[in-house]
């Protein structure tokens, strides 16, 4: 069974590295990681992109054209 982990990203720079490291360290192999860029104003996506370049996980980055809020970000995933 595939498990999708949906991570909305909006001004989460202080937390995003810890969050993604936690997901990447899981022992379950059939994970899909969906990052939803909700047009934040900090460097969250840069931090996430740099961290995930080294990963072999199934990762998708989806981007909103404008900030749509947490519920919309989750629904995008």
Coordinates of C-alpha atoms in Angstrom, one line a residue:
X1 CA 0.0 0.0 0.0
X2 CA 1.4 3.4 -1.0
X3 CA 1.2 6.1 1.7
X4 CA 1.2 9.8 0.6
X5 CA 2.7 12.3 3.1
X6 CA 1.3 15.8 2.2
X7 CA 3.4 18.7 3.5
X8 CA 1.9 22.2 3.0
X9 CA 4.7 24.7 3.0
X10 CA 3.9 28.3 3.9
X11 CA 6.6 30.2 5.9
X12 CA 7.8 27.1 7.7
X13 CA 11.5 27.7 7.4
X14 CA 12.2 27.1 11.1
X15 CA 10.5 23.7 11.0
X16 CA 10.7 22.3 7.4
X17 CA 14.1 20.6 7.7
X18 CA 13.1 18.7 10.8
X19 CA 9.8 17.8 9.3
X20 CA 11.3 16.4 6.0
X21 CA 14.1 14.6 7.8
X22 CA 11.5 12.8 9.9
X23 CA 9.6 11.7 6.8
X24 CA 12.8 10.6 5.0
X25 CA 14.0 8.5 8.0
X26 CA 10.9 6.3 8.0
X27 CA 11.4 2.6 7.6
X28 CA 8.3 2.2 5.4
X29 CA 9.5 2.2 1.8
X30 CA 6.3 2.8 -0.2
X31 CA 6.1 6.5 0.6
X32 CA 5.2 9.4 -1.7
X33 CA 6.1 12.8 -0.4
X34 CA 4.0 15.7 -1.7
X35 CA 5.3 19.2 -1.0
X36 CA 2.7 21.9 -1.6
X37 CA 4.3 25.4 -2.1
X38 CA 1.6 27.8 -0.9
X39 CA 3.5 31.0 -1.9
X40 CA 5.3 31.7 1.4
X41 CA 7.6 34.7 1.8
X42 CA 10.5 33.0 3.5
X43 CA 13.1 30.5 2.3
X44 CA 11.2 27.3 3.2
X45 CA 11.1 26.0 -0.4
X46 CA 14.8 26.6 -0.8
X47 CA 15.6 24.7 2.4
X48 CA 13.3 21.9 1.3
X49 CA 14.7 21.7 -2.2
X50 CA 18.3 21.6 -1.0
X51 CA 17.6 18.9 1.5
X52 CA 15.6 16.7 -1.0
X53 CA 18.2 16.8 -3.8
X54 CA 20.1 14.1 -2.0
X55 CA 17.0 11.9 -1.5
X56 CA 16.0 8.8 -3.5
X57 CA 12.4 9.0 -2.3
X58 CA 9.4 9.5 -4.5
X59 CA 9.0 13.3 -4.1
X60 CA 6.7 15.7 -6.0
X61 CA 6.6 19.5 -5.5
X62 CA 3.3 21.2 -6.4
X63 CA 3.0 25.0 -6.5
X64 CA 0.1 27.3 -6.0
X65 CA 0.1 30.5 -8.1
X66 CA -1.0 32.4 -4.9
X67 CA -1.5 31.7 -1.3
X68 CA -4.7 29.6 -0.9
X69 CA -4.5 28.5 2.7
X70 CA -3.9 25.3 4.6
X71 CA -7.0 23.5 3.5
X72 CA -6.5 24.2 -0.2
X73 CA -2.8 23.1 0.1
X74 CA -3.9 19.8 1.7
X75 CA -6.5 19.3 -1.0
X76 CA -4.0 19.9 -3.7
X77 CA -2.1 16.9 -2.4

